């Protein structure tokens, strides 16, 4: 090992985290190099000083952990990044243990915990959204005016979208932003009066995979690829 | 002294993070019973402010709870924790800078006259350590960060690169500049502590460019 390489590694020779070949290289070089031997001695002293916890340094108070735990119920956890990751842990890869779709849907939207008025509102919204999607789909052949169905932020000359989505009432903007980052998408329009947003996909990932990720997310009430 | 259980295995840590991702508050407690002090001390040594360090530690714990599902075991759990801590601590430093004074104020003020006075006897252990500690506190947060990660947290340089989010070459350069800066500060206090070859970095940078 030459002098320059040895000099660059001396700190990690002192904290003993070098790979074997690097450690041996520094040691062998230092035998014949007074500059590096002096540096090793000074750096060892620096390491000792860093490791000392002096009187001015406050002690760690374990009550910090209790205070954090008390806040956890108010902090939603992000879903796993992989769109195909299971939401609920399944004991065995046995199909008999897999919950039926309706049950998984209930768990995802925490339906049983949702107040009755909210259930009614969500159900009405779903009916309206599905109805609207059907109308848009039926009119696609004769309609360069398809985009006019939406009230977009950008106005009539709105940017073409790849998907439309309705967020659940519980979805907060931070979680939505995380989900959009995860699937490399951005909001380019909306919401319209039905709460529908238009998304555009960036990058090369397949639209159907990203649609699947949206549909799998507990933040999403409804998602479909946009009619082009 | 490393502020964590030395035998804490990476596998155990990964299992705890996975359990936290599944909403297990007991695992969350265990994870921070093991690493909370390390997080707090790192935050304090970066911010030099007890209140801020507690605030950062709290925020780190909540961020871990929120994003545990995103930990993919490509690095050690401790590397991931220290990376989160570093980001939040530097945010706190920037906020503090915004609210009050400049970053230099984060470092502890040093009485240079007193240092010079004590220089003659500084070669005996305790006083030399005090002077060195004072000089360390005057490094910029970025340089002090690399020194602390190396010697307090015993991180390897590739691990530091991951925590800091920079190439390994930058880690080595920061360490070198930190030592050079320490040498200058000590020399101002009339102490000559040889930290290697002062021209190496310049030569290496010249060779790279």
Coordinates of C-alpha atoms in Angstrom, one line a residue:
Chain A
X1 CA 0.0 0.0 0.0
X2 CA 1.4 3.4 -0.9
X3 CA 1.6 6.4 1.5
X4 CA -1.4 8.2 0.2
X5 CA -3.7 5.2 0.5
X6 CA -2.5 4.4 4.0
X7 CA -3.1 8.0 5.1
X8 CA -6.6 7.9 3.8
X9 CA -7.4 4.8 5.8
X10 CA -5.7 5.5 9.2
X11 CA -8.9 6.6 11.0
X12 CA -10.6 3.3 10.1
X13 CA -7.5 1.4 11.0
X14 CA -7.8 2.9 14.5
X15 CA -11.5 2.0 14.8
X16 CA -10.6 -1.5 13.5
X17 CA -13.3 -1.6 10.7
X18 CA -11.0 -2.0 7.7
X19 CA -11.2 -5.1 5.5
X20 CA -8.3 -7.5 6.2
X21 CA -6.2 -6.5 3.1
X22 CA -6.6 -2.8 4.0
X23 CA -5.7 -3.4 7.6
X24 CA -2.6 -5.4 6.7
X25 CA -1.6 -2.8 4.1
X26 CA -1.8 0.1 6.6
X27 CA 0.1 -1.8 9.3
X28 CA 2.9 -2.9 6.9
X29 CA 3.2 0.6 5.5
X30 CA 3.3 2.2 9.0
X31 CA 6.3 0.0 10.0
X32 CA 8.5 2.0 7.7
X33 CA 6.7 5.4 7.8
X34 CA 7.2 7.7 10.8
X35 CA 4.5 10.1 9.5
X36 CA 1.9 7.4 9.5
X37 CA 3.0 6.1 12.9
X38 CA 2.6 9.5 14.4
X39 CA -0.7 9.9 12.7
X40 CA -1.9 6.6 14.1
X41 CA -0.9 7.7 17.6
X42 CA -2.6 11.1 17.3
X43 CA -5.7 9.6 15.7
X44 CA -5.9 7.0 18.5
X45 CA -5.9 9.9 21.0
X46 CA -8.7 11.6 19.0
X47 CA -10.7 8.3 19.1
X48 CA -10.3 8.1 22.9
X49 CA -11.5 11.7 23.3
X50 CA -14.5 11.0 21.0
X51 CA -15.4 7.8 22.9
X52 CA -15.3 9.7 26.3
X53 CA -18.7 10.9 27.5
X54 CA -17.8 14.0 29.4
X55 CA -19.7 15.6 32.2
X56 CA -21.2 18.2 29.9
X57 CA -22.9 15.6 27.8
X58 CA -26.5 15.0 28.9
X59 CA -27.6 11.5 29.9
X60 CA -30.1 9.7 27.8
X61 CA -33.5 9.6 29.4
X62 CA -35.4 6.3 28.7
X63 CA -38.7 8.2 29.3
X64 CA -38.2 9.5 25.8
X65 CA -39.2 6.0 24.6
X66 CA -42.3 6.1 26.7
X67 CA -43.3 9.5 25.3
X68 CA -42.8 8.3 21.7
X69 CA -44.8 5.1 22.4
X70 CA -47.6 7.2 23.7
X71 CA -47.7 9.0 20.3
X72 CA -47.7 5.9 18.1
X73 CA -51.4 5.4 17.7
X74 CA -51.6 8.8 16.0
X75 CA -48.9 8.0 13.5
X76 CA -50.0 6.0 10.5
X77 CA -47.6 3.4 9.2
X78 CA -46.7 3.4 5.5
X79 CA -47.6 0.3 3.6
X80 CA -44.8 -1.8 2.2
X81 CA -43.3 -0.4 -1.0
X82 CA -43.8 -3.6 -3.1
X83 CA -47.3 -3.5 -4.7
X84 CA -47.6 -7.3 -4.5
X85 CA -46.6 -7.5 -0.8
X86 CA -49.3 -9.0 1.3
X87 CA -51.2 -6.5 3.5
X88 CA -52.0 -9.1 6.1
X89 CA -49.5 -11.7 7.2
X90 CA -50.5 -15.2 6.1
X91 CA -49.2 -18.1 8.2
X92 CA -48.7 -20.6 5.3
X93 CA -48.6 -20.3 1.6
X94 CA -51.7 -22.4 1.6
X95 CA -54.7 -21.1 -0.3
X96 CA -57.0 -22.2 2.5
X97 CA -55.5 -19.5 4.7
X98 CA -56.0 -16.7 2.3
X99 CA -58.8 -14.4 3.2
X100 CA -61.6 -13.9 0.7
X101 CA -61.4 -10.7 -1.3
X102 CA -64.4 -9.1 0.4
X103 CA -62.8 -9.7 3.8
X104 CA -59.4 -8.3 2.6
X105 CA -61.3 -5.3 1.2
X106 CA -63.1 -4.7 4.5
X107 CA -59.8 -4.8 6.4
X108 CA -58.0 -2.5 3.9
X109 CA -60.6 0.2 4.3
X110 CA -61.3 -0.6 7.9
X111 CA -64.9 -0.7 6.9
X112 CA -66.2 -2.0 10.2
X113 CA -64.6 0.9 12.0
X114 CA -66.1 3.4 9.7
X115 CA -69.1 5.4 11.0
X116 CA -72.5 4.7 9.3
X117 CA -72.8 8.2 7.8
X118 CA -69.3 7.9 6.3
X119 CA -70.2 4.4 4.9
X120 CA -73.2 5.8 3.2
X121 CA -71.2 8.8 1.8
X122 CA -68.5 6.5 0.5
X123 CA -70.9 4.1 -1.1
X124 CA -72.7 6.9 -2.8
X125 CA -69.4 8.2 -4.0
X126 CA -68.4 4.8 -5.4
X127 CA -71.7 4.5 -7.2
X128 CA -71.3 8.0 -8.7
X129 CA -67.7 7.3 -9.7
X130 CA -68.5 4.0 -11.4
X131 CA -71.4 5.6 -13.1
X132 CA -69.3 8.4 -14.4
X133 CA -66.6 6.0 -15.5
X134 CA -69.2 4.0 -17.5
X135 CA -70.5 7.2 -19.1
X136 CA -67.1 8.3 -20.0
X137 CA -66.3 4.9 -21.4
X138 CA -69.5 4.8 -23.5
X139 CA -68.8 8.3 -24.9
X140 CA -65.2 7.7 -25.8
X141 CA -65.8 7.0 -29.5
X142 CA -67.5 10.2 -30.3
X143 CA -65.8 12.5 -27.9
X144 CA -62.8 14.6 -28.3
X145 CA -64.6 16.3 -25.4
X146 CA -63.8 13.5 -22.9
X147 CA -61.5 15.6 -20.9
X148 CA -64.3 18.2 -20.4
X149 CA -65.9 15.7 -18.0
X150 CA -63.3 16.7 -15.5
X151 CA -62.6 20.0 -13.7
X152 CA -58.9 20.2 -13.9
X153 CA -56.6 22.6 -12.2
X154 CA -55.0 23.3 -15.5
X155 CA -58.3 24.1 -17.2
X156 CA -59.5 22.8 -20.5
X157 CA -56.1 22.4 -22.0
X158 CA -55.2 19.9 -19.3
X159 CA -52.3 17.6 -19.5
X160 CA -53.2 14.1 -20.7
X161 CA -53.6 11.7 -17.7
X162 CA -52.8 8.1 -17.4
X163 CA -55.1 7.2 -14.5
X164 CA -57.9 8.5 -12.4
X165 CA -58.2 8.0 -8.7
X166 CA -60.4 8.8 -5.7
X167 CA -58.6 8.9 -2.3
X168 CA -60.3 7.6 0.8
X169 CA -61.5 10.3 3.1
X170 CA -58.9 9.2 5.7
X171 CA -56.0 9.6 3.2
X172 CA -53.7 12.4 4.3
X173 CA -51.5 14.4 1.9
X174 CA -48.2 13.0 3.2
X175 CA -49.3 9.4 2.7
X176 CA -50.6 10.2 -0.8
X177 CA -47.4 11.9 -1.7
X178 CA -45.4 8.8 -0.5
X179 CA -47.6 6.5 -2.6
X180 CA -47.3 8.7 -5.6
X181 CA -43.5 8.7 -5.2
X182 CA -43.5 5.0 -4.9
X183 CA -45.3 4.5 -8.2
X184 CA -43.5 7.4 -9.9
X185 CA -46.8 9.3 -10.6
X186 CA -48.0 12.9 -10.2
X187 CA -51.3 14.6 -9.9
X188 CA -52.0 16.6 -13.1
X189 CA -55.6 17.5 -12.5
X190 CA -58.6 17.5 -10.1
X191 CA -60.3 17.1 -7.9
X192 CA -63.5 17.3 -9.8
X193 CA -66.9 17.5 -8.0
X194 CA -66.7 13.8 -7.4
X195 CA -63.3 14.0 -5.7
X196 CA -61.6 12.4 -8.7
X197 CA -57.9 13.2 -9.4
X198 CA -56.0 12.6 -12.6
X199 CA -52.6 11.1 -12.5
X200 CA -49.8 11.0 -15.0
X201 CA -47.1 8.2 -14.8
X202 CA -43.5 9.0 -15.2
X203 CA -40.8 6.4 -16.0
X204 CA -41.1 3.1 -17.8
X205 CA -42.9 0.9 -15.3
X206 CA -46.1 -0.6 -16.7
X207 CA -49.3 1.3 -16.2
X208 CA -51.1 -1.9 -15.2
X209 CA -48.6 -2.6 -12.4
X210 CA -49.0 0.9 -11.1
X211 CA -52.8 0.6 -11.3
X212 CA -52.5 -2.6 -9.3
X213 CA -50.4 -0.7 -6.7
X214 CA -53.0 2.0 -6.5
X215 CA -55.8 -0.5 -6.1
X216 CA -53.9 -2.3 -3.4
X217 CA -53.4 0.8 -1.4
X218 CA -55.6 1.5 1.6
X219 CA -55.5 5.2 0.6
X220 CA -57.4 4.6 -2.7
X221 CA -61.1 4.2 -3.0
X222 CA -61.2 3.9 -6.7
X223 CA -58.6 3.8 -9.5
X224 CA -58.8 3.2 -13.2
X225 CA -56.5 3.8 -16.2
X226 CA -57.6 6.9 -18.0
X227 CA -59.5 6.7 -21.3
X228 CA -57.0 8.0 -23.9
Chain B
X1 CA -17.6 4.1 24.5
X2 CA -20.1 2.8 21.9
X3 CA -23.5 3.7 23.2
X4 CA -25.2 0.4 22.3
X5 CA -25.1 -3.3 23.3
X6 CA -22.1 -4.6 21.6
X7 CA -23.6 -8.1 21.0
X8 CA -26.8 -6.7 19.4
X9 CA -27.0 -8.8 16.3
X10 CA -28.0 -7.4 12.9
X11 CA -30.5 -10.3 12.5
X12 CA -32.2 -9.4 15.8
X13 CA -32.3 -5.7 14.7
X14 CA -33.8 -6.7 11.3
X15 CA -36.4 -8.9 13.0
X16 CA -37.3 -6.0 15.4
X17 CA -37.7 -3.6 12.5
X18 CA -39.9 -6.1 10.6
X19 CA -42.1 -6.5 13.7
X20 CA -42.3 -2.7 14.1
X21 CA -43.4 -2.5 10.4
X22 CA -46.2 -4.9 11.4
X23 CA -47.3 -2.5 14.2
X24 CA -45.7 -4.3 17.1
X25 CA -45.2 -1.7 19.8
X26 CA -43.3 -4.1 22.1
X27 CA -40.7 -4.6 19.3
X28 CA -40.6 -0.8 18.9
X29 CA -39.7 -0.5 22.6
X30 CA -37.1 -3.2 22.3
X31 CA -35.5 -1.6 19.3
X32 CA -35.1 1.8 21.1
X33 CA -34.2 0.2 24.4
X34 CA -31.3 -1.1 22.4
X35 CA -30.5 1.9 20.2
X36 CA -32.2 4.9 21.7
X37 CA -29.1 6.0 23.6
X38 CA -27.0 5.8 20.4
X39 CA -29.6 7.9 18.5
X40 CA -29.8 10.4 21.3
X41 CA -26.0 10.8 21.7
X42 CA -25.5 11.1 17.9
X43 CA -28.2 13.8 17.8
X44 CA -26.7 15.6 20.8
X45 CA -23.2 15.5 19.4
X46 CA -24.5 17.0 16.1
X47 CA -26.7 19.6 17.6
X48 CA -25.0 20.3 20.9
X49 CA -28.4 21.1 22.3
X50 CA -30.1 18.8 24.8
X51 CA -33.6 20.0 23.9
X52 CA -33.0 19.6 20.2
X53 CA -31.4 16.2 20.7
X54 CA -34.5 15.0 22.6
X55 CA -36.7 16.4 19.9
X56 CA -34.7 14.8 17.2
X57 CA -34.7 11.4 19.1
X58 CA -38.5 11.6 19.4
X59 CA -38.8 12.4 15.7
X60 CA -36.5 9.6 14.7
X61 CA -38.6 7.1 16.7
X62 CA -41.8 8.3 15.0
X63 CA -40.2 8.2 11.6
X64 CA -39.0 4.6 12.2
X65 CA -42.6 3.7 13.2
X66 CA -44.0 5.4 10.1
X67 CA -41.5 4.0 7.6
X68 CA -40.3 0.6 9.0
X69 CA -42.0 -1.1 6.1
X70 CA -39.6 0.6 3.8
X71 CA -36.5 -0.8 5.4
X72 CA -35.3 -3.4 2.9
X73 CA -32.3 -4.8 4.8
X74 CA -29.8 -3.6 2.2
X75 CA -27.9 -2.0 5.0
X76 CA -27.7 -2.6 8.8
X77 CA -30.6 -1.4 10.8
X78 CA -28.2 0.8 12.8
X79 CA -27.0 2.4 9.6
X80 CA -30.6 3.1 8.7
X81 CA -31.3 4.6 12.1
X82 CA -28.2 6.8 12.1
X83 CA -29.1 8.0 8.6
X84 CA -32.5 9.1 9.8
X85 CA -31.0 10.7 12.9
X86 CA -28.5 12.6 10.8
X87 CA -31.1 14.0 8.4
X88 CA -33.4 15.1 11.2
X89 CA -30.5 16.5 13.3
X90 CA -29.2 18.6 10.4
X91 CA -32.8 19.8 9.7
X92 CA -32.9 20.9 13.4
X93 CA -29.5 22.6 13.0
X94 CA -30.7 24.5 9.9
X95 CA -33.9 25.5 11.7
X96 CA -31.8 26.7 14.6
X97 CA -29.6 28.6 12.3
X98 CA -32.6 30.2 10.7
X99 CA -34.1 31.1 14.1
X100 CA -31.0 32.4 15.8
X101 CA -27.4 32.4 14.7
X102 CA -25.1 30.8 12.3
X103 CA -23.8 27.2 12.2
X104 CA -20.6 28.2 13.8
X105 CA -22.6 28.9 17.0
X106 CA -23.5 25.2 17.2
X107 CA -19.9 24.6 18.1
X108 CA -18.9 25.3 21.7
X109 CA -17.0 28.6 22.1
X110 CA -13.4 28.1 23.2
X111 CA -11.5 30.5 25.4
X112 CA -8.3 30.7 23.2
X113 CA -6.3 32.7 25.8
X114 CA -7.0 30.0 28.4
X115 CA -6.0 27.4 25.9
X116 CA -2.7 29.1 25.2
X117 CA -2.1 29.4 28.9
X118 CA -2.6 25.7 29.5
X119 CA -0.6 24.7 26.4
X120 CA 2.6 24.2 28.4
X121 CA 1.1 21.6 30.5
X122 CA -1.3 20.2 27.9
X123 CA 0.9 17.4 27.0
X124 CA -0.1 15.5 30.1
X125 CA -3.1 13.4 29.3
X126 CA -6.2 15.0 30.8
X127 CA -5.5 18.6 29.7
X128 CA -4.5 17.5 26.2
X129 CA -7.8 15.7 26.0
X130 CA -9.7 18.8 27.1
X131 CA -8.0 20.9 24.5
X132 CA -8.7 18.3 21.8
X133 CA -12.3 18.0 22.9
X134 CA -12.7 21.8 22.6
X135 CA -11.1 21.7 19.2
X136 CA -13.4 18.9 18.1
X137 CA -16.4 21.0 19.2
X138 CA -15.3 23.8 16.9
X139 CA -15.3 21.6 13.7
X140 CA -18.1 22.2 11.2
X141 CA -21.0 19.8 11.8
X142 CA -20.2 18.0 8.5
X143 CA -16.6 17.3 9.6
X144 CA -17.5 16.5 13.2
X145 CA -20.1 14.2 11.9
X146 CA -17.6 11.9 10.1
X147 CA -15.3 11.9 13.1
X148 CA -18.1 11.0 15.5
X149 CA -19.4 8.3 13.2
X150 CA -16.0 6.8 13.0
X151 CA -14.9 6.9 16.6
X152 CA -18.0 7.1 18.7
X153 CA -20.2 4.8 16.6
X154 CA -17.4 2.7 15.2
X155 CA -18.7 2.9 11.7
X156 CA -16.6 1.6 8.7
X157 CA -16.1 4.2 6.0
X158 CA -18.6 2.5 3.5
X159 CA -21.2 2.6 6.2
X160 CA -20.6 6.3 6.8
X161 CA -20.9 6.9 3.1
X162 CA -24.3 5.3 3.3
X163 CA -25.4 7.3 6.4
X164 CA -24.2 10.6 5.0
X165 CA -25.3 9.8 1.4
X166 CA -22.0 10.6 -0.3
X167 CA -19.2 8.6 -2.1
X168 CA -16.6 6.9 0.1
X169 CA -14.0 9.2 -1.3
X170 CA -15.9 12.1 0.2
X171 CA -15.9 10.4 3.6
X172 CA -12.1 10.0 3.4
X173 CA -11.7 13.6 2.3
X174 CA -13.9 14.9 5.1
X175 CA -12.0 12.9 7.7
X176 CA -8.7 14.3 6.3
X177 CA -9.9 17.9 6.4
X178 CA -11.3 17.3 9.9
X179 CA -7.9 16.2 11.2
X180 CA -6.2 19.0 9.3
X181 CA -8.6 21.5 10.9
X182 CA -8.0 19.9 14.3
X183 CA -4.3 20.2 13.8
X184 CA -4.6 23.9 13.0
X185 CA -6.8 24.6 16.0
X186 CA -4.4 22.8 18.3
X187 CA -1.5 24.6 16.8
X188 CA -3.3 27.9 17.6
X189 CA -3.3 26.6 21.2
X190 CA 0.4 25.9 20.9
X191 CA 0.0 22.2 20.8
X192 CA 1.6 20.2 18.0
X193 CA -0.3 17.0 17.4
X194 CA 0.8 15.4 14.2
X195 CA -2.1 14.3 12.1
X196 CA -0.3 12.8 9.1
X197 CA 0.8 14.3 5.9
X198 CA -1.0 17.6 5.3
X199 CA -0.4 17.5 1.5
X200 CA -1.9 14.1 0.8
X201 CA -5.4 15.3 0.1
X202 CA -4.2 18.1 -2.1
X203 CA -2.1 15.6 -4.0
X204 CA -5.0 13.1 -4.3
X205 CA -7.4 15.8 -5.4
X206 CA -4.8 17.0 -7.9
X207 CA -4.4 13.5 -9.3
X208 CA -8.2 13.0 -9.6
X209 CA -8.7 16.3 -11.5

